[in-house]
PDB file of N, CA and C in Angstrom:
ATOM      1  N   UNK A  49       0.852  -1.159   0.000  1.00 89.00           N
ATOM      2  CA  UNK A  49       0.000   0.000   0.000  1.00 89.00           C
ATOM      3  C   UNK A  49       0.905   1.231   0.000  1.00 89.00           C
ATOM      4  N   UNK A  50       0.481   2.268  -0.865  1.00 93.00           N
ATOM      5  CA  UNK A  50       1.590   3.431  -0.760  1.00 93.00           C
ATOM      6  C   UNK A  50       0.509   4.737  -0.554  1.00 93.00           C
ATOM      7  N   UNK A  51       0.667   5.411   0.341  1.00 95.00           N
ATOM      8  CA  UNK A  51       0.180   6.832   0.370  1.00 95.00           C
ATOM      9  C   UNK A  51       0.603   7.854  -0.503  1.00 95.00           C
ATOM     10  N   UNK A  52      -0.157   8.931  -0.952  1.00 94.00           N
ATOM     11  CA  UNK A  52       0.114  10.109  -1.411  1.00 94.00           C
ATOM     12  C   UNK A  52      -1.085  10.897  -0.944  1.00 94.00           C
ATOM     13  N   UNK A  53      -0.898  11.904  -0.062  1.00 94.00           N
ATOM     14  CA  UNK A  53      -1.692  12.606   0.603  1.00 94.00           C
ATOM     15  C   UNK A  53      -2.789  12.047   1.174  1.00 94.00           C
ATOM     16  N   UNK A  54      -3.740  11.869   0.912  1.00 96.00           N
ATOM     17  CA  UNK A  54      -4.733  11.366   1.419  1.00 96.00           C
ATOM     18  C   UNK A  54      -5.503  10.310   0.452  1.00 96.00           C
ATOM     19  N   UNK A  55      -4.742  10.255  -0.648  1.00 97.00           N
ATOM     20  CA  UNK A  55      -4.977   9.175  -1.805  1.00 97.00           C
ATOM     21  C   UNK A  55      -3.917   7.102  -1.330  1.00 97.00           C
ATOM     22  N   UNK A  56      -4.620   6.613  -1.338  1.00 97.00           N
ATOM     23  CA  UNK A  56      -4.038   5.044  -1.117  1.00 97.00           C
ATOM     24  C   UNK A  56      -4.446   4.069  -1.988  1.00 97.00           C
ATOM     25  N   UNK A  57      -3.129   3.647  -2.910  1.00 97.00           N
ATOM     26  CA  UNK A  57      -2.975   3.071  -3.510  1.00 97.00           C
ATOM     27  C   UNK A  57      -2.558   1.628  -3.407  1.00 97.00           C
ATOM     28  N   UNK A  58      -3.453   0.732  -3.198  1.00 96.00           N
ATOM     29  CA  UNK A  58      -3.429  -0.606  -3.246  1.00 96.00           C
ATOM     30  C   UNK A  58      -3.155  -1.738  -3.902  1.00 96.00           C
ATOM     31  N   UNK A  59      -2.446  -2.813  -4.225  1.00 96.00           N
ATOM     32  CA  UNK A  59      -1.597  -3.657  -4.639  1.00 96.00           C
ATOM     33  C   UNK A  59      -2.116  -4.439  -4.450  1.00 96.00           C
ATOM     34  N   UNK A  60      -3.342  -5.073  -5.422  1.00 97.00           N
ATOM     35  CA  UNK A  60      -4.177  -6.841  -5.856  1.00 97.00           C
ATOM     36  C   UNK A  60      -2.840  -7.422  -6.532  1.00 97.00           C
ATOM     37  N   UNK A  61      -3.500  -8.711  -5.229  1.00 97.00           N
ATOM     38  CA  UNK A  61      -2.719 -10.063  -5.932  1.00 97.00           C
ATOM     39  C   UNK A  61      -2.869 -10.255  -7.483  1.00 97.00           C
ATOM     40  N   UNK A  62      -2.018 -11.553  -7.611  1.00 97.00           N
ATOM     41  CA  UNK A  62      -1.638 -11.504  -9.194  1.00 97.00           C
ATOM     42  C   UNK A  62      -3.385 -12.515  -9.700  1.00 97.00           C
ATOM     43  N   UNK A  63      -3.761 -13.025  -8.704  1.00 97.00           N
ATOM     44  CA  UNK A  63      -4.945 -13.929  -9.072  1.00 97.00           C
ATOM     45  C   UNK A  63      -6.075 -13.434  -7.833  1.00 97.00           C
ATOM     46  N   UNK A  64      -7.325 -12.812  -8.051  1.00 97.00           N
ATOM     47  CA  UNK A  64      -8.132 -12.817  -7.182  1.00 97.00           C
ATOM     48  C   UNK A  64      -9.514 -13.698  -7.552  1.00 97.00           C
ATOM     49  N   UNK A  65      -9.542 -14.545  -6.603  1.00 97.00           N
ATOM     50  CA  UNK A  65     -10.621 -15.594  -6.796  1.00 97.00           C
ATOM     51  C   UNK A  65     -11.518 -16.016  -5.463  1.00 97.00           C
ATOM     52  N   UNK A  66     -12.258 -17.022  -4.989  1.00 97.00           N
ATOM     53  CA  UNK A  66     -12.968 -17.503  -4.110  1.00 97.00           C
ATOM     54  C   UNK A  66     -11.634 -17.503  -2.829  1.00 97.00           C
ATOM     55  N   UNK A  67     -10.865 -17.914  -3.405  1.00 97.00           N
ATOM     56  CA  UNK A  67      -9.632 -18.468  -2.577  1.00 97.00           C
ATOM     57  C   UNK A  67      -9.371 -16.757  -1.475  1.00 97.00           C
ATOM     58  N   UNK A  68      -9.033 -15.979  -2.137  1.00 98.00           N
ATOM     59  CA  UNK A  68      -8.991 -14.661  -1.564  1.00 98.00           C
ATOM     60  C   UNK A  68      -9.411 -13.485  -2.292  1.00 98.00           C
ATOM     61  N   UNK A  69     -10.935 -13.613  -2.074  1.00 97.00           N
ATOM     62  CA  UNK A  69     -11.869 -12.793  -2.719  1.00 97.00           C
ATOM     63  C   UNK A  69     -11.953 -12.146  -0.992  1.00 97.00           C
ATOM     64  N   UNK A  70     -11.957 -12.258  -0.210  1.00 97.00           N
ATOM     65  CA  UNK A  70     -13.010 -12.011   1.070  1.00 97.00           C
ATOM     66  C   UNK A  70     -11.386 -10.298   2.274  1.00 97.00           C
ATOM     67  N   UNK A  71     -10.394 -11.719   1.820  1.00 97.00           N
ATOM     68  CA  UNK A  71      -9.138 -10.733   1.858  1.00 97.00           C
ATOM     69  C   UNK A  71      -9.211  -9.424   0.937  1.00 97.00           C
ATOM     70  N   UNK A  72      -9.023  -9.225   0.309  1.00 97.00           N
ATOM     71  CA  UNK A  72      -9.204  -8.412  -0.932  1.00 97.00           C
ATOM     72  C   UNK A  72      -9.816  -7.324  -0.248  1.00 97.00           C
ATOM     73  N   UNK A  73     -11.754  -7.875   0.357  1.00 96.00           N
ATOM     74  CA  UNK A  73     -12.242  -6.774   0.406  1.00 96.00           C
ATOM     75  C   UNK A  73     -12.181  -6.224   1.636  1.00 96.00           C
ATOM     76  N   UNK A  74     -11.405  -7.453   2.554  1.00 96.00           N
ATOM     77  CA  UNK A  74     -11.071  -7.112   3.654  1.00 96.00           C
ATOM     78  C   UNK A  74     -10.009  -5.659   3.886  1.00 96.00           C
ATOM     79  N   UNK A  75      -8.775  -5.607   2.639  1.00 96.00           N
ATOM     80  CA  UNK A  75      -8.196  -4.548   2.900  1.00 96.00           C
ATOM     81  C   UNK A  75      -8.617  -3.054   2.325  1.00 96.00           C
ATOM     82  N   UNK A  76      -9.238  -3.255   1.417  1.00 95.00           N
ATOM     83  CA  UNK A  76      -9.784  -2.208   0.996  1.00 95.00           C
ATOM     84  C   UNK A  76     -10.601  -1.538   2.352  1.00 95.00           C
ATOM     85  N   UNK A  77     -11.548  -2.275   3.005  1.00 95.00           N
ATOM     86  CA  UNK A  77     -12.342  -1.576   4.231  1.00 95.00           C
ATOM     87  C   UNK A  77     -11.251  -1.264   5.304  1.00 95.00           C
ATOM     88  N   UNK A  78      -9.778  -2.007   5.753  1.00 96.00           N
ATOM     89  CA  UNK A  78      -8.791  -1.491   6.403  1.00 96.00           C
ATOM     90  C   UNK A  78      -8.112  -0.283   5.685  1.00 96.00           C
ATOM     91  N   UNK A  79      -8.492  -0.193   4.676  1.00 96.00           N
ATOM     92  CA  UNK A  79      -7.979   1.149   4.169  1.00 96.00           C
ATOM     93  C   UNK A  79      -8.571   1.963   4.504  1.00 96.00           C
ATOM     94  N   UNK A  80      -9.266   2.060   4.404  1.00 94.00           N
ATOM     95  CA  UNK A  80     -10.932   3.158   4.787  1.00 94.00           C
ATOM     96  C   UNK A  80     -10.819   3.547   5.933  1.00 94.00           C
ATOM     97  N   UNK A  81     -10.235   2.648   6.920  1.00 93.00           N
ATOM     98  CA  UNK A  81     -10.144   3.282   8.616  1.00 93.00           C
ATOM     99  C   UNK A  81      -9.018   4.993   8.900  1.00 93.00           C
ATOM    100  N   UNK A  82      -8.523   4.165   8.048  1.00 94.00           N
ATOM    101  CA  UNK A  82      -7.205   5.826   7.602  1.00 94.00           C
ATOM    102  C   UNK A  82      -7.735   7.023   6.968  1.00 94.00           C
ATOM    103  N   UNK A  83      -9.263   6.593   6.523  1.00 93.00           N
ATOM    104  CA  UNK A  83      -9.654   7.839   6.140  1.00 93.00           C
ATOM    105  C   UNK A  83      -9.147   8.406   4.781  1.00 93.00           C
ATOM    106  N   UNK A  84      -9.079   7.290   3.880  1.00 96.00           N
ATOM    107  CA  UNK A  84      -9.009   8.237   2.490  1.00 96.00           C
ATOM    108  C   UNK A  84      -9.768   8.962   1.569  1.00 96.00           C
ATOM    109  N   UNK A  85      -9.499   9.721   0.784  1.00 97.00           N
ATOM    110  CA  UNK A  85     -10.742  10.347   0.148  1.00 97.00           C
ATOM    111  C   UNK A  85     -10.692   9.692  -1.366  1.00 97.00           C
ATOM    112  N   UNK A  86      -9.744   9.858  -1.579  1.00 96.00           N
ATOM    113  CA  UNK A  86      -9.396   7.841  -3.276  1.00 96.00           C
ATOM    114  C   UNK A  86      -8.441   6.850  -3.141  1.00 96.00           C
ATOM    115  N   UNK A  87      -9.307   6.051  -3.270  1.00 96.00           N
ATOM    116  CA  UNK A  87      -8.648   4.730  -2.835  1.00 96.00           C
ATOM    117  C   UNK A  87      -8.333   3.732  -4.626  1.00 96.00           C
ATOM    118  N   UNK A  88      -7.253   3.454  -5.238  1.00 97.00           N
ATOM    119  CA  UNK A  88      -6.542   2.724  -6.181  1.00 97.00           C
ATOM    120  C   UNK A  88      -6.301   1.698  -5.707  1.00 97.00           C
ATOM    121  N   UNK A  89      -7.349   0.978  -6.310  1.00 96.00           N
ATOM    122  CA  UNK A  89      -6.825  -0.863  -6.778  1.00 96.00           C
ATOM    123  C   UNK A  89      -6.193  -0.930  -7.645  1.00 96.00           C
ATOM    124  N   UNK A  90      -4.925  -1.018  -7.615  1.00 97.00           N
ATOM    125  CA  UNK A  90      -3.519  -1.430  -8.789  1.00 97.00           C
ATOM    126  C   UNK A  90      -3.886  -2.672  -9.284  1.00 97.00           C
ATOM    127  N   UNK A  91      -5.134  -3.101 -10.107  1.00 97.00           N
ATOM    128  CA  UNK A  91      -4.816  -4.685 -10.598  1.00 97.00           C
ATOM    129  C   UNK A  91      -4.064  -4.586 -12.024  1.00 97.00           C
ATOM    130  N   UNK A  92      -2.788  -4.044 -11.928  1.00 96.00           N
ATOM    131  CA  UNK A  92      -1.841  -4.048 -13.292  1.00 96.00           C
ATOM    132  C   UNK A  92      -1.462  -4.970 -13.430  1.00 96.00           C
ATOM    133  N   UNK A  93      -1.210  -5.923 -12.345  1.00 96.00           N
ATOM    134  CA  UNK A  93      -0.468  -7.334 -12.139  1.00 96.00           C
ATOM    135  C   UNK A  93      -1.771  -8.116 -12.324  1.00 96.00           C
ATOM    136  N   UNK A  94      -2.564  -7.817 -12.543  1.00 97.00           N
ATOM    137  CA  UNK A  94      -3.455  -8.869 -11.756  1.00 97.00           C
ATOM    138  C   UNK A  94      -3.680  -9.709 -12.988  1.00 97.00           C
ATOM    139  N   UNK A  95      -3.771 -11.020 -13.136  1.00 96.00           N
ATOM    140  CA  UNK A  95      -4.192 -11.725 -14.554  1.00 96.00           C
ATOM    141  C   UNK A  95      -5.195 -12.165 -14.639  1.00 96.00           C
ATOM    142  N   UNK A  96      -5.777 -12.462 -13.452  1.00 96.00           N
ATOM    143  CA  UNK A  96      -7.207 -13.692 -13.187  1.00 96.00           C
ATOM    144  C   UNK A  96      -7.946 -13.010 -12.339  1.00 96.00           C
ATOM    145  N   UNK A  97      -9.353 -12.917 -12.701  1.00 96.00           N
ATOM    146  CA  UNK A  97     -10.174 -12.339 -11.348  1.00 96.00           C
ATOM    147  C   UNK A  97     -11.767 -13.182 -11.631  1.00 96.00           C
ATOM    148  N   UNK A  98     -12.105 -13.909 -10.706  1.00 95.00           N
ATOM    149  CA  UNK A  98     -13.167 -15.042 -10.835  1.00 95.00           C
ATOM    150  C   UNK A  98     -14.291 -14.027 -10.151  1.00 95.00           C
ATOM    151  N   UNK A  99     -15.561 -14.526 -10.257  1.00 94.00           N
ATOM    152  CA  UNK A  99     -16.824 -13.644 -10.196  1.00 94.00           C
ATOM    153  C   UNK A  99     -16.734 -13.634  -8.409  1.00 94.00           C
ATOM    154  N   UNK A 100     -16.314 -14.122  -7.739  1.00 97.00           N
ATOM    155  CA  UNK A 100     -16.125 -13.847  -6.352  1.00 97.00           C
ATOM    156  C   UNK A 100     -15.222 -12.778  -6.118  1.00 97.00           C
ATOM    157  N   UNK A 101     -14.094 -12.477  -6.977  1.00 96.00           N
ATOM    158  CA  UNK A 101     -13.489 -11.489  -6.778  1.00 96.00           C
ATOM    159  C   UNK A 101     -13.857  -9.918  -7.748  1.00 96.00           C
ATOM    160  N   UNK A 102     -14.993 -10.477  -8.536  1.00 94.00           N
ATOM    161  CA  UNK A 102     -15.295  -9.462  -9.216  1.00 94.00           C
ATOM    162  C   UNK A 102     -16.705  -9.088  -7.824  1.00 94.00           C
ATOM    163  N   UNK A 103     -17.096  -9.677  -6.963  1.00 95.00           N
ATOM    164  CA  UNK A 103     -17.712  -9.250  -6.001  1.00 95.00           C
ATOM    165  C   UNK A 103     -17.333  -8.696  -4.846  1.00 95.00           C
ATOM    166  N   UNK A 104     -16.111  -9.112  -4.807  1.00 96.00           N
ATOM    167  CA  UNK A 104     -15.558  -8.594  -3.685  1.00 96.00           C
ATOM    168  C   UNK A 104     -15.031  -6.910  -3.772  1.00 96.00           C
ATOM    169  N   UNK A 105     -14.638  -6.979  -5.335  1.00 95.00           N
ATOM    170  CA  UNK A 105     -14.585  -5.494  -5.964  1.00 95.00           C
ATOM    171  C   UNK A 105     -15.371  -4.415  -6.164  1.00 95.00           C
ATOM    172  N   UNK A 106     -16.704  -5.304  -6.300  1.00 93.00           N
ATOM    173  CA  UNK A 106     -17.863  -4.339  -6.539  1.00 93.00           C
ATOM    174  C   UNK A 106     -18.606  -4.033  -4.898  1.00 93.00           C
ATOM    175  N   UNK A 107     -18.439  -5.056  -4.052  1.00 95.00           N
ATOM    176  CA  UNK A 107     -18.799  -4.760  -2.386  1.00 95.00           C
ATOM    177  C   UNK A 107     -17.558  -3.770  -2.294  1.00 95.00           C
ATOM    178  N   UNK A 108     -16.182  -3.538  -2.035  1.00 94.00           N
ATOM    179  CA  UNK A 108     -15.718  -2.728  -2.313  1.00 94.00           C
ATOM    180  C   UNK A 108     -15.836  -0.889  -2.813  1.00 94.00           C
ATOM    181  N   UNK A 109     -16.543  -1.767  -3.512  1.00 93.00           N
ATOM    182  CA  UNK A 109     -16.915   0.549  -4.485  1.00 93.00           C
ATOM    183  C   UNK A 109     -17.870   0.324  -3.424  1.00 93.00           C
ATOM    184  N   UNK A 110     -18.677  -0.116  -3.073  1.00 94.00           N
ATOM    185  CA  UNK A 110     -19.727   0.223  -2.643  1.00 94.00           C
ATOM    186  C   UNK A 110     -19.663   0.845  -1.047  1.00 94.00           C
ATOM    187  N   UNK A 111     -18.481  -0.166  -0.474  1.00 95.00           N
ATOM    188  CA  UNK A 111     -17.953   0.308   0.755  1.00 95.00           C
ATOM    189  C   UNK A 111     -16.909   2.043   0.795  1.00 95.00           C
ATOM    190  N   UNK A 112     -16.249   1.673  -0.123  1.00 95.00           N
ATOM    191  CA  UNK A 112     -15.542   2.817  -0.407  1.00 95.00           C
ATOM    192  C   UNK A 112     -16.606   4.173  -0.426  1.00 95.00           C
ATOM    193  N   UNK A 113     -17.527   4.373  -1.446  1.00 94.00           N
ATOM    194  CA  UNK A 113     -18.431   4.959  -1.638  1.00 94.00           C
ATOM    195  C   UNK A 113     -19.515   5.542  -0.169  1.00 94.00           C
ATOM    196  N   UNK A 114     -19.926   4.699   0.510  1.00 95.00           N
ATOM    197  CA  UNK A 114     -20.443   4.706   1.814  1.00 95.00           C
ATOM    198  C   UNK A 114     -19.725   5.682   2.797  1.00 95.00           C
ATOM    199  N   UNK A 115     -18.570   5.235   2.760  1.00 94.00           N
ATOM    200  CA  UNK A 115     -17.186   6.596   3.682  1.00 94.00           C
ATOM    201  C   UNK A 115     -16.798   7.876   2.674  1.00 94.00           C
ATOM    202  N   UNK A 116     -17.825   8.222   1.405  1.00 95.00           N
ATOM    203  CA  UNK A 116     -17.426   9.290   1.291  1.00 95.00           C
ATOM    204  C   UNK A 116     -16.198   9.417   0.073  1.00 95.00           C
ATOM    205  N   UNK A 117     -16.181   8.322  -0.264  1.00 96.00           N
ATOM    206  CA  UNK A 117     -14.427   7.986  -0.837  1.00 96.00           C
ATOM    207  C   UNK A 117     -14.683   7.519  -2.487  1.00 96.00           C
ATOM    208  N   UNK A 118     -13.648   7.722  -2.966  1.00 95.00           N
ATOM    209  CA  UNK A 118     -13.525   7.485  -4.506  1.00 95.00           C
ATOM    210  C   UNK A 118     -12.777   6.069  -4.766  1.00 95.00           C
ATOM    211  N   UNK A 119     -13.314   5.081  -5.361  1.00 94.00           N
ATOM    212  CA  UNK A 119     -12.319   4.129  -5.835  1.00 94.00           C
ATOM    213  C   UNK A 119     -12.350   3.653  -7.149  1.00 94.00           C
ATOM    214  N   UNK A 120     -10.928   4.074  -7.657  1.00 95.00           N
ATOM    215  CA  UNK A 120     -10.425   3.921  -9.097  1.00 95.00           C
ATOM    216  C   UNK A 120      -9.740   2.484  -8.985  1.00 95.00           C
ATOM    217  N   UNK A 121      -9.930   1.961 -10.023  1.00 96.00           N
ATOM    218  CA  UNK A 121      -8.815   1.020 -10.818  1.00 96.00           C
ATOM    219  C   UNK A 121      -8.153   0.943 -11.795  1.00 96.00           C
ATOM    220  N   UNK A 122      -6.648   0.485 -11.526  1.00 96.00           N
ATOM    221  CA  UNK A 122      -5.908   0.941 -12.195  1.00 96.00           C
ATOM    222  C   UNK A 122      -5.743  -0.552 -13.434  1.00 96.00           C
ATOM    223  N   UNK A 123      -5.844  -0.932 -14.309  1.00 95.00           N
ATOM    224  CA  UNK A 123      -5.726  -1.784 -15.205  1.00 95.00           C
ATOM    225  C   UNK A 123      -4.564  -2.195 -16.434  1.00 95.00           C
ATOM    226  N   UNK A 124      -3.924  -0.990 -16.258  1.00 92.00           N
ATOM    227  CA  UNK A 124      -2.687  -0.897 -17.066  1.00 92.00           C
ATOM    228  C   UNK A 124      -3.251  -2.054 -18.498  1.00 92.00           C
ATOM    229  N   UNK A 125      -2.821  -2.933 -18.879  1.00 91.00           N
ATOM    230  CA  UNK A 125      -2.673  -3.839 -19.417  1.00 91.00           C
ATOM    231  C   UNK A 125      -3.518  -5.487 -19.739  1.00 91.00           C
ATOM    232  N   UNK A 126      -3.552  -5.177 -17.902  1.00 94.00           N
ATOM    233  CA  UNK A 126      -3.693  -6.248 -17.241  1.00 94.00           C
ATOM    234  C   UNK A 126      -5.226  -7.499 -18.299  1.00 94.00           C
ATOM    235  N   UNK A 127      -5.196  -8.390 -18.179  1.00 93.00           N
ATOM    236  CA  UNK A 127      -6.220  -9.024 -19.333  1.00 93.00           C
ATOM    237  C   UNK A 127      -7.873  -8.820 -18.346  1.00 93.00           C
ATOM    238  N   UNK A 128      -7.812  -8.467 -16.766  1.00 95.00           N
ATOM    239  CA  UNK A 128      -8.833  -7.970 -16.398  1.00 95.00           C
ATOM    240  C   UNK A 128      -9.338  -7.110 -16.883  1.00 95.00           C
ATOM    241  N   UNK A 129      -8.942  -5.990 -17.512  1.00 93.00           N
ATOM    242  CA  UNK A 129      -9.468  -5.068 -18.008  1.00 93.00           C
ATOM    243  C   UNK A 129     -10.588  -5.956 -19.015  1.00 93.00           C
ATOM    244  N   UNK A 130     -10.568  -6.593 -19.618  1.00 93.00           N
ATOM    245  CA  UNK A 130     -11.823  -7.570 -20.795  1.00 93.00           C
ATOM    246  C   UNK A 130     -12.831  -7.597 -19.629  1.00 93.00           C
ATOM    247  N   UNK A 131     -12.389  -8.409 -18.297  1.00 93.00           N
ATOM    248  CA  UNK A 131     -13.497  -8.925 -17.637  1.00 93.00           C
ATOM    249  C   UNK A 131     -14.805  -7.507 -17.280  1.00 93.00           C
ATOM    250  N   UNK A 132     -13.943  -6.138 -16.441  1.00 92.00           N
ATOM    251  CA  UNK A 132     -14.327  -5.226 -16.195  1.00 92.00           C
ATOM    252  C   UNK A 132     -15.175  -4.990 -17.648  1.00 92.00           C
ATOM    253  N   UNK A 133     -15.015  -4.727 -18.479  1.00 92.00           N
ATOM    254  CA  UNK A 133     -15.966  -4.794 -19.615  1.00 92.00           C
ATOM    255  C   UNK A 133     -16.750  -5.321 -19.948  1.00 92.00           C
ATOM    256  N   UNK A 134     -16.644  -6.645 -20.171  1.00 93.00           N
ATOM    257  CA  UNK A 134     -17.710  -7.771 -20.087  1.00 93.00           C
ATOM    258  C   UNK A 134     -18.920  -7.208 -19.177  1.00 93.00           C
ATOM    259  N   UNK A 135     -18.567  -7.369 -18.014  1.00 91.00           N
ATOM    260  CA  UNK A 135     -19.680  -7.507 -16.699  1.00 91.00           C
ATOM    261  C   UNK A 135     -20.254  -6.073 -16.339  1.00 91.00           C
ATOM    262  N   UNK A 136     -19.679  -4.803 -16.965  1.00 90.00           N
ATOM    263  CA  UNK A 136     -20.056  -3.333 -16.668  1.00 90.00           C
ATOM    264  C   UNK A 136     -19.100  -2.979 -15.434  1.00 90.00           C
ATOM    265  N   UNK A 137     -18.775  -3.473 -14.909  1.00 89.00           N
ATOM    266  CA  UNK A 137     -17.343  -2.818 -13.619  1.00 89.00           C
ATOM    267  C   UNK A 137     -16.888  -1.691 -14.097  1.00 89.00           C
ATOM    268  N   UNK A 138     -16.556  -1.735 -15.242  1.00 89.00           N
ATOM    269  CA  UNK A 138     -16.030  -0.553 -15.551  1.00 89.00           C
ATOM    270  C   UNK A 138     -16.931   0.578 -15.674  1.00 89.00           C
ATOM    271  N   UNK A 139     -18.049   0.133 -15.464  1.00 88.00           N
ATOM    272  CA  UNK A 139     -18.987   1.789 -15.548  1.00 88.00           C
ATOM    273  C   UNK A 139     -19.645   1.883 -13.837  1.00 88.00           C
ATOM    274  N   UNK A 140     -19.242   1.071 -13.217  1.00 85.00           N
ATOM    275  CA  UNK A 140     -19.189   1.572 -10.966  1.00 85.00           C
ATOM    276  C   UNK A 140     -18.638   1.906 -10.904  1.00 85.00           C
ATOM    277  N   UNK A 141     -16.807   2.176 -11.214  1.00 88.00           N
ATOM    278  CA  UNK A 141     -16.026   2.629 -10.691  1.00 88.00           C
ATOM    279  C   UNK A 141     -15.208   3.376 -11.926  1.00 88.00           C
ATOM    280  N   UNK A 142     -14.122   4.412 -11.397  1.00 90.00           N
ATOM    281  CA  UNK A 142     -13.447   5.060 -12.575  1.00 90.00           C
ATOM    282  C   UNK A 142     -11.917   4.304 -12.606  1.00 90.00           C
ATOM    283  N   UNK A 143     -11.922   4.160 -14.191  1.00 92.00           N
ATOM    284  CA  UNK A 143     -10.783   3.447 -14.602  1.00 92.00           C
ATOM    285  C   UNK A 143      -9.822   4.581 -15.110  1.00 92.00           C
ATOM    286  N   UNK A 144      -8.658   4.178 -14.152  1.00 88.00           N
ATOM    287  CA  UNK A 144      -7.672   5.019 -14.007  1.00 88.00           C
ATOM    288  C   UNK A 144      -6.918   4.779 -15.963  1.00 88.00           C
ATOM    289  N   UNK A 145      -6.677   6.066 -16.633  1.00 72.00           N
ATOM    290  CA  UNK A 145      -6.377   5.892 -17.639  1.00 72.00           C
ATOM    291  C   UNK A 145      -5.477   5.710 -18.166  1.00 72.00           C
ATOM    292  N   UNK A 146      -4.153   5.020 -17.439  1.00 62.00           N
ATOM    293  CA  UNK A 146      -2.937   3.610 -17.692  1.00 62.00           C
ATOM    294  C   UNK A 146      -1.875   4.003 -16.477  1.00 62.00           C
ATOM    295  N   UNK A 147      -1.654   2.557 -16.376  1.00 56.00           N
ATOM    296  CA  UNK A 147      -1.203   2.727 -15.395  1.00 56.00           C
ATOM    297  C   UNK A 147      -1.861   2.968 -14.051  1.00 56.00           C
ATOM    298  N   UNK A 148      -0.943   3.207 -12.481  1.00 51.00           N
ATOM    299  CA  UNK A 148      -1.371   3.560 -11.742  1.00 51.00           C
ATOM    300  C   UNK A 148      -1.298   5.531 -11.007  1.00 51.00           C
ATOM    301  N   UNK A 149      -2.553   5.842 -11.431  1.00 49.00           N
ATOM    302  CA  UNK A 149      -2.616   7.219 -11.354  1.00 49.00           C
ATOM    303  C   UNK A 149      -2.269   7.583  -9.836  1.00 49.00           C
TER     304      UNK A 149
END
């Protein structure tokens, strides 16, 4: 996790699935205790994300959202970016436009 002012930028595993879908959204809400006002999911790395972790993402915005807070994802490359398309993800949350903003 890296700070920049009041912005926290977060670092998804390379695979988010059933296995640690629940982690995932677990840190995002430990982020939230710090009080950010945008919160970045870096899934640049990320290659695999199964519909448990595409839930855990979307409980996520939703938590984020609740405290007031912005959460972008960052997609760089990553072959998630298809999934976020597929399923509309990409129109809950704002997709950071390459890279991690």
């Amino acid at each position: 996790m890296r700070w920049t002012g009041s912005h926290a930028t977060v670092t998804m595993p390379e695979e988010i699935d059933v296995t640690n879908a629940e982690d995932v959204y677990d840190l995002l809400a430990a982020v939230l205790a710090k009080s950010p006002t945008t919160v970045t999911a870096d899934l640049t790395a990320t290659s695999f994300c199964d519909s448990a972790g595409l839930s855990a993402l979307s409980r996520g915005q939703q938590l984020v959202s609740a405290h007031g807070a912005e959460l972008r994802v960052a997609l760089g490359e990553s072959p998630v970016r298809r999934i976020f398309q597929l399923t509309g993800l990409d129109q809950m949350v704002t997709i950071e436009p390459s890279g991690t903003g």
